[in-house]
CSV table of C-alpha atoms and ligand atoms in Angstrom, one decimal:
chain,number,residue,atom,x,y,z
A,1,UNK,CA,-45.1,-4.4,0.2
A,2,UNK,CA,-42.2,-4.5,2.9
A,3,UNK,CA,-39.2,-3.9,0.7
A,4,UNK,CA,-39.2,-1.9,-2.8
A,5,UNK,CA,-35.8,-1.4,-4.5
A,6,UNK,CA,-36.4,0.5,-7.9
A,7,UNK,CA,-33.3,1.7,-10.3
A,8,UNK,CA,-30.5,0.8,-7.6
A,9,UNK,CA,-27.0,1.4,-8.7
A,10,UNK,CA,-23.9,1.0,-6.7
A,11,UNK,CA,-20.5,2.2,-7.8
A,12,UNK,CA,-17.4,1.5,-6.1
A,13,UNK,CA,-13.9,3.0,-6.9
A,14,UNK,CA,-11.0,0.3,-7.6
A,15,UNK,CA,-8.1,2.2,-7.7
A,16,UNK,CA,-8.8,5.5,-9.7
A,17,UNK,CA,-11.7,3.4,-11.9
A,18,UNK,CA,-15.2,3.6,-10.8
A,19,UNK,CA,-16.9,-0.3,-11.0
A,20,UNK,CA,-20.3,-0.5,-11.2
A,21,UNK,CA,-21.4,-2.9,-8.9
A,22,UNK,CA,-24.7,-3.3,-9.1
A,23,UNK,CA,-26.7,-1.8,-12.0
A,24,UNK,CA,-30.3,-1.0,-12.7
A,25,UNK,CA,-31.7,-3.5,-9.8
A,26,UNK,CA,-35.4,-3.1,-9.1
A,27,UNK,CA,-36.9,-5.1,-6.8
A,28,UNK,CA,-40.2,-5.7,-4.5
A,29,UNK,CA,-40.9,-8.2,-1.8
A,30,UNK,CA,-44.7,-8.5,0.3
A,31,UNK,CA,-44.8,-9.8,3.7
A,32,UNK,CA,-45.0,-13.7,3.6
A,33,UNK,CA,-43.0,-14.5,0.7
A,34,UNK,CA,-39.4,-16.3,0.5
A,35,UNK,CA,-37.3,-15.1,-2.1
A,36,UNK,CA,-33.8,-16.6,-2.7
A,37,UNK,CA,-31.3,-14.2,-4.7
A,38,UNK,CA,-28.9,-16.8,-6.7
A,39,UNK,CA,-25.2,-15.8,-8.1
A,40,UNK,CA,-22.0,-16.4,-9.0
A,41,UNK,CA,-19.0,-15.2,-6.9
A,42,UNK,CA,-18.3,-11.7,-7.4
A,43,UNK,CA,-21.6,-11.0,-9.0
A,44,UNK,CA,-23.0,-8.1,-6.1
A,45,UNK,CA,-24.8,-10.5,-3.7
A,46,UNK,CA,-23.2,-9.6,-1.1
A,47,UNK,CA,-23.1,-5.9,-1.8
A,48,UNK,CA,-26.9,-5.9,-2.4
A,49,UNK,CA,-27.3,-7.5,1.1
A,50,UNK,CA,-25.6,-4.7,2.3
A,51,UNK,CA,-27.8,-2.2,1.0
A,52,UNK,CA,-31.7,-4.3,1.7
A,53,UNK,CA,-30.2,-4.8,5.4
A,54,UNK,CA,-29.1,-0.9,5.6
A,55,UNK,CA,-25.3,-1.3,6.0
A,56,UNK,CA,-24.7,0.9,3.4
A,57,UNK,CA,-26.3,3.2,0.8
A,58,UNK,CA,-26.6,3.0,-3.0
A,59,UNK,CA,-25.4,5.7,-5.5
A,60,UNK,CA,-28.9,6.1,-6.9
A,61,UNK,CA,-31.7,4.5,-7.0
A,62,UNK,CA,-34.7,4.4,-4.1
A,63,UNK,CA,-35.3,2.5,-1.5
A,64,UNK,CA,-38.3,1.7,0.7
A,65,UNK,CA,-38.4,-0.6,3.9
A,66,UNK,CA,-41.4,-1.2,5.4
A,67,UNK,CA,-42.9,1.9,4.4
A,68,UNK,CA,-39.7,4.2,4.9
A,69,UNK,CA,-37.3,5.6,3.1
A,70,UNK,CA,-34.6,4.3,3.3
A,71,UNK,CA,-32.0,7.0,1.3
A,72,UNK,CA,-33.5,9.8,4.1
A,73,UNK,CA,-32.4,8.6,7.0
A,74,UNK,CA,-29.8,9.8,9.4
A,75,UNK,CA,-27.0,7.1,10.6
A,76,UNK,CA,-29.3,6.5,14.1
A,77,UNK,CA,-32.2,5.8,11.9
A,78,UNK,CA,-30.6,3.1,10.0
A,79,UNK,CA,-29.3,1.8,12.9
A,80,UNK,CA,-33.1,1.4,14.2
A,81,UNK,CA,-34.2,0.2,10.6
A,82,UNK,CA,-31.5,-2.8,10.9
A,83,UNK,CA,-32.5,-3.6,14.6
A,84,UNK,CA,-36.6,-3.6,14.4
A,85,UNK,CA,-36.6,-4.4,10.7
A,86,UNK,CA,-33.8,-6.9,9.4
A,87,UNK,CA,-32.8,-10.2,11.0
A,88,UNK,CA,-29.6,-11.1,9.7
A,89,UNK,CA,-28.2,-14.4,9.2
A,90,UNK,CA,-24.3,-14.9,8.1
A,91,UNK,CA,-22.6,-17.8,6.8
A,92,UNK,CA,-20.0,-17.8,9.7
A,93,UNK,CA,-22.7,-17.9,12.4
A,94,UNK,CA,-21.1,-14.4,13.9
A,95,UNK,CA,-21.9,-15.7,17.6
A,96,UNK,CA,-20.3,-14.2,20.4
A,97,UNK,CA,-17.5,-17.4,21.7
A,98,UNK,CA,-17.9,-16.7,25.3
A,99,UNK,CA,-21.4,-15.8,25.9
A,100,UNK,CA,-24.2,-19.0,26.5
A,101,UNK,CA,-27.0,-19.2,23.7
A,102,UNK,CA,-29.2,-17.5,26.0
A,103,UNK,CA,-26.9,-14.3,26.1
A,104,UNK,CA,-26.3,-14.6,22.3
A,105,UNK,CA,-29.9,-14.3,21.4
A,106,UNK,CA,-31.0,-11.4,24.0
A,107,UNK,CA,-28.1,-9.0,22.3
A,108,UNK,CA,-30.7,-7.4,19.8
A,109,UNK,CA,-33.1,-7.2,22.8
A,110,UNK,CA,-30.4,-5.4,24.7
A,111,UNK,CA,-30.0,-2.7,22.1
A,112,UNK,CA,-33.6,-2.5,21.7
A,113,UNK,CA,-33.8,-1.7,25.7
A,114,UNK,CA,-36.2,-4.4,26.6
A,115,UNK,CA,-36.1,-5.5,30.1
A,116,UNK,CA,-34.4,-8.1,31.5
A,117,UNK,CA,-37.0,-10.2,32.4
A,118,UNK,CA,-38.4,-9.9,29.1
A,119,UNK,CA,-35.5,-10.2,27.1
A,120,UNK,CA,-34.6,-13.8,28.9
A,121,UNK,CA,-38.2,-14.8,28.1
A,122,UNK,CA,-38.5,-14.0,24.6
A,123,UNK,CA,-34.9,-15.3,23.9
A,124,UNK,CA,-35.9,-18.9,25.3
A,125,UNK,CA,-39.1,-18.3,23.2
A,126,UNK,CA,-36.7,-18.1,20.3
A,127,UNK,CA,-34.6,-20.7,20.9
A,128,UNK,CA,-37.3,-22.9,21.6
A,129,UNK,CA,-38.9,-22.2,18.1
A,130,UNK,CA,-35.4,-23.1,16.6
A,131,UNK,CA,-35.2,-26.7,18.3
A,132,UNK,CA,-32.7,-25.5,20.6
A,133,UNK,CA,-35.3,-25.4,24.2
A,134,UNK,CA,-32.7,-27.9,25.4
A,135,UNK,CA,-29.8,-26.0,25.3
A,136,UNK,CA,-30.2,-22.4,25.6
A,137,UNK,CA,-27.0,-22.4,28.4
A,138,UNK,CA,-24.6,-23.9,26.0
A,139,UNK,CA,-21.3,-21.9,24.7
A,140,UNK,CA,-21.1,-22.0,20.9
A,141,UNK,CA,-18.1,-24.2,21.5
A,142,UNK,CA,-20.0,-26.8,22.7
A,143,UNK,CA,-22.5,-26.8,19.8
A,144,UNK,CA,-22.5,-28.4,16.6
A,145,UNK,CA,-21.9,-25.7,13.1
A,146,UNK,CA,-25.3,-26.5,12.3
A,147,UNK,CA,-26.7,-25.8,16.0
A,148,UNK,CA,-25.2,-22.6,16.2
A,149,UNK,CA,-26.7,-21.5,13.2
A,150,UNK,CA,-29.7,-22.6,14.9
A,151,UNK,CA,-28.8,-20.0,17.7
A,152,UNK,CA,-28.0,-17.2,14.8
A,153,UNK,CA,-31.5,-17.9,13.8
A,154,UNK,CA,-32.9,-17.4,17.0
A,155,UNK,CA,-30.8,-14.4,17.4
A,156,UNK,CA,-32.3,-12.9,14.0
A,157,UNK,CA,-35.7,-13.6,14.5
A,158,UNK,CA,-36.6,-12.5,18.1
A,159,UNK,CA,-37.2,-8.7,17.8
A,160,UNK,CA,-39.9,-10.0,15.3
A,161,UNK,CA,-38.1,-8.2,12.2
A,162,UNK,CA,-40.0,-7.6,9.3
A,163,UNK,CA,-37.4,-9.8,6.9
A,164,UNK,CA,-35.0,-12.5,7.9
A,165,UNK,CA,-32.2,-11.8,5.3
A,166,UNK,CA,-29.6,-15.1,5.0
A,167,UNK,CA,-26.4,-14.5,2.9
A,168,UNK,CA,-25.2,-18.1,2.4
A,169,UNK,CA,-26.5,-19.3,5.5
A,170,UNK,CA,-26.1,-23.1,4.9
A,171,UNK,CA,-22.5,-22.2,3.7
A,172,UNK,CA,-20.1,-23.4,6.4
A,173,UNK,CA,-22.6,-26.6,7.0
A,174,UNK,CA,-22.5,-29.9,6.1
A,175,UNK,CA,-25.5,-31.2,4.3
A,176,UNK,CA,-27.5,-32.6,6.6
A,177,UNK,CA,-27.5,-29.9,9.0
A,178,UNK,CA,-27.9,-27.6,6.0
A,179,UNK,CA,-31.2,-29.4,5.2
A,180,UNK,CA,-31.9,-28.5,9.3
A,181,UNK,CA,-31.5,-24.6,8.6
A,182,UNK,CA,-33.9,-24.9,5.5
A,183,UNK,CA,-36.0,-27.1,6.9
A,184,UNK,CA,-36.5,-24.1,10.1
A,185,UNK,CA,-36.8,-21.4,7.3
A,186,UNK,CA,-39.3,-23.4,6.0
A,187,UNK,CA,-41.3,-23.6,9.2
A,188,UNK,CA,-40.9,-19.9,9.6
A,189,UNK,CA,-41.9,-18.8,6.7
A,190,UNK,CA,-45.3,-21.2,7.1
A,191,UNK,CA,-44.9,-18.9,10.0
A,192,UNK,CA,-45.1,-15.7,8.3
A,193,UNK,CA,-41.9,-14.9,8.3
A,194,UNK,CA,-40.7,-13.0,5.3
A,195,UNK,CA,-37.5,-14.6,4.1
A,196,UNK,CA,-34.6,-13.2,1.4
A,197,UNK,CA,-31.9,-15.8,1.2
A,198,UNK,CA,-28.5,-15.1,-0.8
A,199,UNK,CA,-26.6,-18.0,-2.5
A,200,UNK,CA,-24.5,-19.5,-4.9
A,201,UNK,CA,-25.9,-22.9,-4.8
A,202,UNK,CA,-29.1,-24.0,-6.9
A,203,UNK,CA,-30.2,-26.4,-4.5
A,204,UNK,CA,-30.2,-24.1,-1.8
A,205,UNK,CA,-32.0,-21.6,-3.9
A,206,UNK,CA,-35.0,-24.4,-5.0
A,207,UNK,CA,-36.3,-24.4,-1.2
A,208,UNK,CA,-37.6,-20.3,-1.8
A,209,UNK,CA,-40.6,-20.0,-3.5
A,210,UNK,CA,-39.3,-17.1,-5.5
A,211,UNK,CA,-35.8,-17.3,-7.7
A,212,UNK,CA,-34.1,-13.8,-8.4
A,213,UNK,CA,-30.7,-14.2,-10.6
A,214,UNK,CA,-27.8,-12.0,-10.0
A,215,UNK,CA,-25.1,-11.7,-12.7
A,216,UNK,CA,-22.5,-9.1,-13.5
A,217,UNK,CA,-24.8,-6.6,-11.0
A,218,UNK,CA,-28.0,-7.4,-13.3
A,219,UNK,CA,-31.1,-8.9,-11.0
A,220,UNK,CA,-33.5,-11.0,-13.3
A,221,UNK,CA,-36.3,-13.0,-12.4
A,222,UNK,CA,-35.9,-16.7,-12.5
A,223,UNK,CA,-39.1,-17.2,-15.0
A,224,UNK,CA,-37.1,-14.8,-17.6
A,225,UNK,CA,-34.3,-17.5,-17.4
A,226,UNK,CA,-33.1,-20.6,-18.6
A,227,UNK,CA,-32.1,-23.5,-16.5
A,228,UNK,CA,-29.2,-22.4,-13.9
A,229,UNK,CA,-26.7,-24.7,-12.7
A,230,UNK,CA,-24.5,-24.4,-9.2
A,231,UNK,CA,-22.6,-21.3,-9.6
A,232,UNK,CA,-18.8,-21.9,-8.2
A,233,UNK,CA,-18.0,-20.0,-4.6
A,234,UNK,CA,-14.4,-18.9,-4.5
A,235,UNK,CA,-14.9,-18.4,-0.8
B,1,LIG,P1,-20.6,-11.8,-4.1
B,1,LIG,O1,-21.1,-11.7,-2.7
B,1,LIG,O2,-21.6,-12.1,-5.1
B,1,LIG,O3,-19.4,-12.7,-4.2
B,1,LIG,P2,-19.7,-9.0,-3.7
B,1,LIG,O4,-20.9,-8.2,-3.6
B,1,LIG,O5,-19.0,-9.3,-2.5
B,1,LIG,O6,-20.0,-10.4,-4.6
B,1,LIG,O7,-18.7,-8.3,-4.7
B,1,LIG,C1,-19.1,-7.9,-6.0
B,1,LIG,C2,-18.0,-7.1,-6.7
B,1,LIG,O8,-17.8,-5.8,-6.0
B,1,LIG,C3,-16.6,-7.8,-6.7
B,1,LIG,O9,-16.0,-7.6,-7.9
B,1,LIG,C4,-15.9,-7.1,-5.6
B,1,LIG,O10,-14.5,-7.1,-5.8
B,1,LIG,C5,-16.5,-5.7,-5.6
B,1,LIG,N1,-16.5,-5.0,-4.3
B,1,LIG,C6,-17.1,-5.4,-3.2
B,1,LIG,N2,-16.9,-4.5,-2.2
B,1,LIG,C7,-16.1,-3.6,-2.7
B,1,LIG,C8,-15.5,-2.4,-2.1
B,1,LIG,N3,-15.8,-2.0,-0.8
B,1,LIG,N4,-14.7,-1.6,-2.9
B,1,LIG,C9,-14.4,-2.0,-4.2
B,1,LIG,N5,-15.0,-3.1,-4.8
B,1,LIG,C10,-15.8,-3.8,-4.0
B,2,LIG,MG1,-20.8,-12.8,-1.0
């Protein structure tokens, strides 16, 4: 088992009220599966992103990662948990403007002190498992939305992290290169490549092989439910 949420809660103060966010989640992934979370807007998706890619901490509840737990660790430790462990992918890409593909994809390898050398190798390695071999010294500028999250793949997966965690990657694309990101997740997961993929949109959600629902902070599984439609974003 990689990841294993049980009784996670997260409370957030609004004002002088305390909101419960996220209530009662429990939750386990094993390597090799590819699991999309599907919710409305404002249902916690986002918040539980935070919390499986370490960003932040739940009221209560436990949480292991690969073996580790999670609640124990110091800042640093977390900080090591989201570099070796989590690749994340955003809606908005998150790519730095002025630096080439190349130099976009080495960053994790540069906080994980990997050589030089190395780091230019296994970067073009990535790139070139994303269909981007051809273009590894272009800006993001001079890439298309659905290439540069192309290179934001690249970017999550090459410190070989134990899950690839997408919140609305396919977001900010049109269709057809949306179809190109889940067609890659698709190849990576055949690859191994343990996926969690947050969205609002069912057709998204029907390329995972596993269907979590969030509503109102409550996680069910999609056998437990009835038919879901395309939630509305309010992005
Ligand atoms: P989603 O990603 O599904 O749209 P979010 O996880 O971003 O939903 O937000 C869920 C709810 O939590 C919303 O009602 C939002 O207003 C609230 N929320 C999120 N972050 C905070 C915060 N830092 N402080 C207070 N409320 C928050
Ligand atoms: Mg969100």
């Amino acid at each position: 088992m990689i990841l294993n949420l049980q009784h996670i809660y997260k409370d957030y103060m609004q004002g002088k009220m305390e909101v419960h966010i996220l209530k009662d989640i429990s939750l386990s992934v094993d390597k090799g599966e590819y699991l999309a979370i599907m919710g409305p807007s404002g249902s916690g998706k986002t918040t539980l992103m935070n919390l499986i890619g370490c960003l932040d901490k739940p009221t209560s509840g436990t949480y292991f990662l690969n073996g580790k737990d999670v609640l124990a660790c110091t800042d640093n430790e977390l900080s090591d948990m989201r570099l070796y462990n989590i690749g994340f992918v955003f809606q908005s890409f998150n790519l730095l403007p002025k630096q080439s593909a190349l130099e976009n994809v080495c960053l994790p390898l540069v906080y994980a002190g990997v050589p030089k050398k190395e780091r230019i190798e296994r970067a073009k390695q990535a790139l070139e498992r994303v269909g981007l071999g051809e273009r590894i010294d272009f800006k993001p500028t001079q890439l298309s939305g659905g290439q540069q999250q192309r290179v934001a793949i690249a970017r999550a997966i090459v410190n070989q992290p134990a899950i690839l965690l997408a919140d609305e990657p396919t977001g900010a694309l049109d269709s057809s290169s949306g179809t190109q990101v889940m067609d890659l997740f698709q190849k990576l997961n055949d690859e191994g490549m343990t996926i969690i993929m947050i969205t609002h949109d069912a057709d998204i959600a029907a390329h995972a092989k596993r269907l979590a629902i969030i509503r109102d902070g409550i996680l069910t599984e999609k056998e437990d439910e009835p038919d879901e439609k395309t939630f509305e974003d309010h992005h």
